[in-house]
mmCIF file of C-alpha atoms in Angstrom:
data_model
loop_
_atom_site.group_PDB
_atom_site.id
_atom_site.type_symbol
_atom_site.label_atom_id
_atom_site.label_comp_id
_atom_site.label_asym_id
_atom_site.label_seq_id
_atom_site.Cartn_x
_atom_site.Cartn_y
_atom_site.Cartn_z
ATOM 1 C CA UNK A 1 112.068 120.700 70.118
ATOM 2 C CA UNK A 2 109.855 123.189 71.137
ATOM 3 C CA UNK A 3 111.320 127.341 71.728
ATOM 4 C CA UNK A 4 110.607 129.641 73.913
ATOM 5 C CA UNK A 5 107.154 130.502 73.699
ATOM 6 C CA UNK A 6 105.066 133.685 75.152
ATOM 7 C CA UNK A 7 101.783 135.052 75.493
ATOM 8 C CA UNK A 8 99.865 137.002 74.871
ATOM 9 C CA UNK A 9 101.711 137.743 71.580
ATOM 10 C CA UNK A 10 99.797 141.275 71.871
ATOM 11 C CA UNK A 11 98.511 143.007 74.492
ATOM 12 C CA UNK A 12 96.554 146.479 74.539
ATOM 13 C CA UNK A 13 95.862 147.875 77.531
ATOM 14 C CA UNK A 14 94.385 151.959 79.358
ATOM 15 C CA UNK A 15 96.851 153.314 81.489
ATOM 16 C CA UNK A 16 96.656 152.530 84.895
ATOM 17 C CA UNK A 17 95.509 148.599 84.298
ATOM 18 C CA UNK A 18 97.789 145.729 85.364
ATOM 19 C CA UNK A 19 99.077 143.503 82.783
ATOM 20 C CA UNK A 20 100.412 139.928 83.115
ATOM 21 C CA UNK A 21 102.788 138.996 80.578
ATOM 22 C CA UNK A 22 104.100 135.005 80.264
ATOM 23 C CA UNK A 23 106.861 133.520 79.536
ATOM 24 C CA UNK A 24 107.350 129.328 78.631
ATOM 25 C CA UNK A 25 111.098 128.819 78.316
ATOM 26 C CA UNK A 26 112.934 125.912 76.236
ATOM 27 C CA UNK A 27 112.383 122.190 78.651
ATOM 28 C CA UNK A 28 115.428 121.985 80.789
ATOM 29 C CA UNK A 29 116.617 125.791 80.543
ATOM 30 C CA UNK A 30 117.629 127.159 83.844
ATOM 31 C CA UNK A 31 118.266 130.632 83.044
ATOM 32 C CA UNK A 32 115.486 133.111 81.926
ATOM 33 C CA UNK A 33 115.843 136.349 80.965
ATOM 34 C CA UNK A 34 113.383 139.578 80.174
ATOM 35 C CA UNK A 35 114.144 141.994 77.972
ATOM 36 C CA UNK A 36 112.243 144.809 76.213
ATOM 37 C CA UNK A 37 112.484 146.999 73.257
ATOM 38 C CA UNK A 38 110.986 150.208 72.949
ATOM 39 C CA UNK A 39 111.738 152.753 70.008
ATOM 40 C CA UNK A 40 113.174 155.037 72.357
ATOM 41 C CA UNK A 41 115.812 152.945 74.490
ATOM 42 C CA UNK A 42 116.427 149.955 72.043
ATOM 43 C CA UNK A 43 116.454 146.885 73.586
ATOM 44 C CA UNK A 44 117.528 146.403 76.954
ATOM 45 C CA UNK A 45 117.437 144.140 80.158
ATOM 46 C CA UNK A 46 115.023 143.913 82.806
ATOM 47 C CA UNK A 47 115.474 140.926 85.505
ATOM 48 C CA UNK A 48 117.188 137.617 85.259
ATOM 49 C CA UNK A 49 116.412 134.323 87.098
ATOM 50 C CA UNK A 50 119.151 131.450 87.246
ATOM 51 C CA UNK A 51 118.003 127.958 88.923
ATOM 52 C CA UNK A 52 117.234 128.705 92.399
ATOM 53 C CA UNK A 53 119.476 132.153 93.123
ATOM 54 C CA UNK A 54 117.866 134.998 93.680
ATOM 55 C CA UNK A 55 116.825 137.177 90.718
ATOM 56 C CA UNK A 56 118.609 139.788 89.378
ATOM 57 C CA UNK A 57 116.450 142.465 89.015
ATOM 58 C CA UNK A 58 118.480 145.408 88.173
ATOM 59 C CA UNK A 59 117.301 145.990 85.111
ATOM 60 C CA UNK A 60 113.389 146.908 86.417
ATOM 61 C CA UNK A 61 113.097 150.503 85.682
ATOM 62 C CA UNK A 62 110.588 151.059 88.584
ATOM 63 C CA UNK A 63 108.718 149.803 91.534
ATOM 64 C CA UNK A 64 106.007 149.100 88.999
ATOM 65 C CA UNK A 65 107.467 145.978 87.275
ATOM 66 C CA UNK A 66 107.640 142.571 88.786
ATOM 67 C CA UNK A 67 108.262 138.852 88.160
ATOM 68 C CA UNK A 68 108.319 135.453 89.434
ATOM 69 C CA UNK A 69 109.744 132.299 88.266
ATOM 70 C CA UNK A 70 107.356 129.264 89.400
ATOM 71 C CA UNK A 71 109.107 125.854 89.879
ATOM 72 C CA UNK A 72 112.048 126.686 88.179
ATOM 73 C CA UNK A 73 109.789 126.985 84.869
ATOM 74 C CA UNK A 74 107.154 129.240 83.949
ATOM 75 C CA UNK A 75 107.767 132.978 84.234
ATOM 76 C CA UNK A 76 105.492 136.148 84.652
ATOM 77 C CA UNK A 77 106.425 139.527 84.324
ATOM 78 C CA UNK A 78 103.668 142.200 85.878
ATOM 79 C CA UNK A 79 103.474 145.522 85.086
ATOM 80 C CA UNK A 80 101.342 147.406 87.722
ATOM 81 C CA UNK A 81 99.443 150.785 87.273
ATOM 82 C CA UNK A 82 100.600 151.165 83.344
ATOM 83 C CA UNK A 83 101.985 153.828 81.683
ATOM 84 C CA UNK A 84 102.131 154.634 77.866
ATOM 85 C CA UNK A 85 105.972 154.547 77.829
ATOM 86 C CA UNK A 86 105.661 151.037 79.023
ATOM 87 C CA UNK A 87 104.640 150.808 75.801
ATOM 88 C CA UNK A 88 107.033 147.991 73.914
ATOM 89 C CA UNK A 89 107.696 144.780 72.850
ATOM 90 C CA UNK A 90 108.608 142.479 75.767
ATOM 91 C CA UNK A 91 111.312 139.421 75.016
ATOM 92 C CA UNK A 92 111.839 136.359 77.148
ATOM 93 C CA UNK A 93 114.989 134.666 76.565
ATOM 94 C CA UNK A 94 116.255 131.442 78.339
ATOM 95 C CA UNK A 95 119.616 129.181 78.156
ATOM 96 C CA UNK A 96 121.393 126.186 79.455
ATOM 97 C CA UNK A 97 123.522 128.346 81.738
ATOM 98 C CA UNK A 98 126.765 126.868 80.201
ATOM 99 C CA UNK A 99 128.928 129.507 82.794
ATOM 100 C CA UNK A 100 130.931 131.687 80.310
ATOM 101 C CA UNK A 101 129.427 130.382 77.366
ATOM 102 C CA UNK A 102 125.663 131.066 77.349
ATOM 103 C CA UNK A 103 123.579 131.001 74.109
ATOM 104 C CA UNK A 104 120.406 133.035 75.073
ATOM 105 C CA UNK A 105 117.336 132.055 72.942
ATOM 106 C CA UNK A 106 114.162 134.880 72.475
ATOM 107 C CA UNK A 107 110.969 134.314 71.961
ATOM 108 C CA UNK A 108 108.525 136.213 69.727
ATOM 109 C CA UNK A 109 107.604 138.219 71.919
ATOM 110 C CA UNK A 110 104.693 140.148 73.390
ATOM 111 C CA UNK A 111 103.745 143.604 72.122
ATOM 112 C CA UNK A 112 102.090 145.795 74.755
ATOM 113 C CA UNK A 113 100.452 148.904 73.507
ATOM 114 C CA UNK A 114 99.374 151.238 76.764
ATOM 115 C CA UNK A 115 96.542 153.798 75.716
ATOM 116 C CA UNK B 1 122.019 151.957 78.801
ATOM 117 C CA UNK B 2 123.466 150.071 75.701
ATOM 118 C CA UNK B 3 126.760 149.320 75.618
ATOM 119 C CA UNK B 4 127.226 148.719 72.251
ATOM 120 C CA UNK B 5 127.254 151.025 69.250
ATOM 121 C CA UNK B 6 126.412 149.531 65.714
ATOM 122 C CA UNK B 7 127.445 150.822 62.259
ATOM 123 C CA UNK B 8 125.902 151.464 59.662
ATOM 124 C CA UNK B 9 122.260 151.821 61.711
ATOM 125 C CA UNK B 10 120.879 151.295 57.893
ATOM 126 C CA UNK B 11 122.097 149.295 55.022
ATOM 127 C CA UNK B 12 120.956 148.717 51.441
ATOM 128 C CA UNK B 13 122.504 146.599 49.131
ATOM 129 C CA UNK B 14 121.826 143.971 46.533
ATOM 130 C CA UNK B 15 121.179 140.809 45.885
ATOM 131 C CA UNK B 16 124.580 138.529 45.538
ATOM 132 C CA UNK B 17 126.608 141.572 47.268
ATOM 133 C CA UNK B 18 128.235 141.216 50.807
ATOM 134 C CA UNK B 19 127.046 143.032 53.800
ATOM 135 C CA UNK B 20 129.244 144.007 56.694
ATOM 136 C CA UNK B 21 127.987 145.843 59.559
ATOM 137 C CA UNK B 22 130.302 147.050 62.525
ATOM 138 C CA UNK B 23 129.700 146.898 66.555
ATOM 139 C CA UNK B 24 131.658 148.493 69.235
ATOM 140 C CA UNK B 25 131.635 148.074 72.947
ATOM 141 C CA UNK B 26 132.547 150.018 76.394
ATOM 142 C CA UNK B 27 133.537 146.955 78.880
ATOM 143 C CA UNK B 28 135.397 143.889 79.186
ATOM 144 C CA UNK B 29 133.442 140.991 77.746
ATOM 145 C CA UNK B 30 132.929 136.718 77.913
ATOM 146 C CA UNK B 31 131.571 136.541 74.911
ATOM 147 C CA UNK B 32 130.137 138.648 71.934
ATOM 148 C CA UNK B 33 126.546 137.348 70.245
ATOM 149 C CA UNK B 34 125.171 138.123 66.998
ATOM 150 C CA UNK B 35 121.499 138.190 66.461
ATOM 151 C CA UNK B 36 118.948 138.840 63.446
ATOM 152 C CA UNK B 37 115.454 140.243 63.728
ATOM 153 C CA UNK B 38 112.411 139.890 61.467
ATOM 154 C CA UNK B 39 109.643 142.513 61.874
ATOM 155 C CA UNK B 40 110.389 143.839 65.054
ATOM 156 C CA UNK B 41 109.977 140.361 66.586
ATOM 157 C CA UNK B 42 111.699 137.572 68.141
ATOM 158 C CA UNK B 43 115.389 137.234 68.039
ATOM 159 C CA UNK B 44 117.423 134.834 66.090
ATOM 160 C CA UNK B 45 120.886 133.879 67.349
ATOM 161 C CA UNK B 46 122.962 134.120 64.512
ATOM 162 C CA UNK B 47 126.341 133.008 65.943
ATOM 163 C CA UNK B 48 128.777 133.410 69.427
ATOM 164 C CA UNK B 49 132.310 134.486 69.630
ATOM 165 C CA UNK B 50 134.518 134.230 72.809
ATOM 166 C CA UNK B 51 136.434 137.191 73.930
ATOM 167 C CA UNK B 52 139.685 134.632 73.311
ATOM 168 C CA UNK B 53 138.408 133.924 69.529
ATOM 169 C CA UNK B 54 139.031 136.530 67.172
ATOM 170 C CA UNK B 55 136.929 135.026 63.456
ATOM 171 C CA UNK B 56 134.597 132.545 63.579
ATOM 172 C CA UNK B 57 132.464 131.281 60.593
ATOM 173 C CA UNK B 58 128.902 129.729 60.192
ATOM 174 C CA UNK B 59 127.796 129.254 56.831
ATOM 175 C CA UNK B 60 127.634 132.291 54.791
ATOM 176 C CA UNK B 61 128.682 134.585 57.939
ATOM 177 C CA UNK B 62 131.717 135.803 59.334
ATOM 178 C CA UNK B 63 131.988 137.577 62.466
ATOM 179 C CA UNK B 64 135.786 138.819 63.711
ATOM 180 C CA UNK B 65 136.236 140.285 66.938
ATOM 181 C CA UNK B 66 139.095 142.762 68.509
ATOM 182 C CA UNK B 67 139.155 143.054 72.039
ATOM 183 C CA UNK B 68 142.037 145.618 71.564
ATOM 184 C CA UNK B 69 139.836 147.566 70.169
ATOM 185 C CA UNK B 70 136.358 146.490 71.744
ATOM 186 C CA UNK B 71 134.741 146.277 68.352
ATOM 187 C CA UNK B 72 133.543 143.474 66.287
ATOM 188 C CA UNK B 73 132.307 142.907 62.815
ATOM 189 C CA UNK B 74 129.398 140.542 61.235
ATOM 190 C CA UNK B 75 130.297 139.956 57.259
ATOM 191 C CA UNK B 76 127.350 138.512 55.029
ATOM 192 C CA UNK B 77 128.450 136.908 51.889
ATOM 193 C CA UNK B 78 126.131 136.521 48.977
ATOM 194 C CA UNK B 79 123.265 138.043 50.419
ATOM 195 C CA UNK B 80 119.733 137.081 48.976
ATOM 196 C CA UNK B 81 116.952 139.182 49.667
ATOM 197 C CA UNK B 82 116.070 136.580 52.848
ATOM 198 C CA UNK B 83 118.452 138.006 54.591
ATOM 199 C CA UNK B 84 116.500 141.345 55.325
ATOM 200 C CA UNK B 85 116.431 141.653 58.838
ATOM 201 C CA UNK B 86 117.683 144.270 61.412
ATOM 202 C CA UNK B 87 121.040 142.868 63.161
ATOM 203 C CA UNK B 88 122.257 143.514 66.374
ATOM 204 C CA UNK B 89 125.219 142.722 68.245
ATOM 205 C CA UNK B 90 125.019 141.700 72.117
ATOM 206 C CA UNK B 91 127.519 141.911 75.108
ATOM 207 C CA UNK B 92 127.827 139.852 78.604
ATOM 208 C CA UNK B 93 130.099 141.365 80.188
ATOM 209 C CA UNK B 94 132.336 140.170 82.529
ATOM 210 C CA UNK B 95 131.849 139.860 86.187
ATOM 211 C CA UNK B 96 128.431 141.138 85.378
ATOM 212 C CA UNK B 97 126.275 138.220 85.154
ATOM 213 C CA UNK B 98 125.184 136.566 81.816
ATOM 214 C CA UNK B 99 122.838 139.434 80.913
ATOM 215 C CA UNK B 100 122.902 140.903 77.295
ATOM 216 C CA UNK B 101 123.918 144.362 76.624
ATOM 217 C CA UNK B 102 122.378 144.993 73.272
ATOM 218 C CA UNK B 103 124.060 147.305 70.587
ATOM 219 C CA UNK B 104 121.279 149.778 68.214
ATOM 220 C CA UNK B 105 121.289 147.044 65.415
ATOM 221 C CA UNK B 106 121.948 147.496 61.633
ATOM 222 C CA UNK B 107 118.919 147.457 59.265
ATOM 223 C CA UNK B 108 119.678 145.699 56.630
ATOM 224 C CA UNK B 109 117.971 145.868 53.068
ATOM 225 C CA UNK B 110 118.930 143.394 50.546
ATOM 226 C CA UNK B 111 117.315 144.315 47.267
ATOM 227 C CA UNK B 112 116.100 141.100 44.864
#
């Protein structure tokens, strides 16, 4: 079946512009996950959306990042007022939510260059 | 921050030879995943060990894992040049939610 799909697959944007980055996650999936990876910190977590719970969003590393999760599905992540270190590759990941055993599985990715 | 540490963070080896690369962690895990990554891209999962596993197999890997020692280990055997990829290791750790902790990844070179 179909993966985990996201778009755009590249994004270049000026500093200061908003940017809307989407996430499709595998039919059926109830977990969803954003990551990035930038050269600097590697890849790490951002926020994390299980069924209808809250999100965990302690990954965000400011004010400036946001997302939703629309009917359980679809996911955006916004990035308000850019800056060049937001400058990365962004990763969606989604899973079955098996409890203690969860295989995560990443899409390709969008690559957001901030000028 | 990363919780995991990878060794070597570049490898280069031949065709045919094996490839083991090294991972070590700070917390208490559930589970320990092994991914691959082509050209900076998506990721692949490779294979998942539980914290109460300590080798698992798939194919032409083998990944063992020590929780004694928080570290684990991804073995290649008969690499082909297909296998070129940067590797990294990845953490959810317990009581923490099922987020991934991500270790620096191995790049791995296998030379046809």
């Amino acid at each position: 079946g179909a993966g985990v799909s996201q778009s755009p697959s590249n994004k270049v944007t000026e500093k200061g512009k908003d940017v809307e980055l989407r996430c499709d996650p595998i039919s059926g999936h109830t977990a969803l996950y954003w990551y990035r990876q930038s050269l600097g910190q590697g890849l790490e977590f951002l926020i994390y959306f299980q069924g209808n719970s809250a999100p965990d969003k302690s990954g965000l590393p400011s004010d400036r990042f946001s997302a939703e999760r629309t009917g359980g599905s679809v996911s955006t992540l916004t990035i308000q007022r850019t800056q060049q270190e937001d400058s990365a590759v962004y990763l969606c990941a989604s899973s079955l939510f098996q409890g203690l055993t969860d295989t995560q599985y990443f899409g390709p990715g969008t690559r957001l260059t901030v000028l | 921050s990363q919780q995991g540490e990878e060794d070597p963070q570049a490898l280069s080896i031949q065709e045919g030879e094996n490839a083991t690369m090294n991972c070590s962690y700070k917390t208490s895990i559930n589970n320990l995943q092994w991914y691959r990554q082509n050209s900076g891209r998506g990721l692949v999962h490779l294979i998942l060990i539980r914290s109460n596993e300590r080798e698992k197999h798939s194919g032409r890997l083998r990944v063992t894992l020590d929780t004694s020692k928080k570290s684990s280990s991804l073995l290649i055997t008969a690499s082909r040049a297909a296998d070129t990829a940067s590797y990294f290791c990845a953490t959810d750790r317990r009581n923490a939610g099922n987020m991934l902790t991500f270790g620096g990844g191995t790049r791995l070179m296998v030379k046809p």
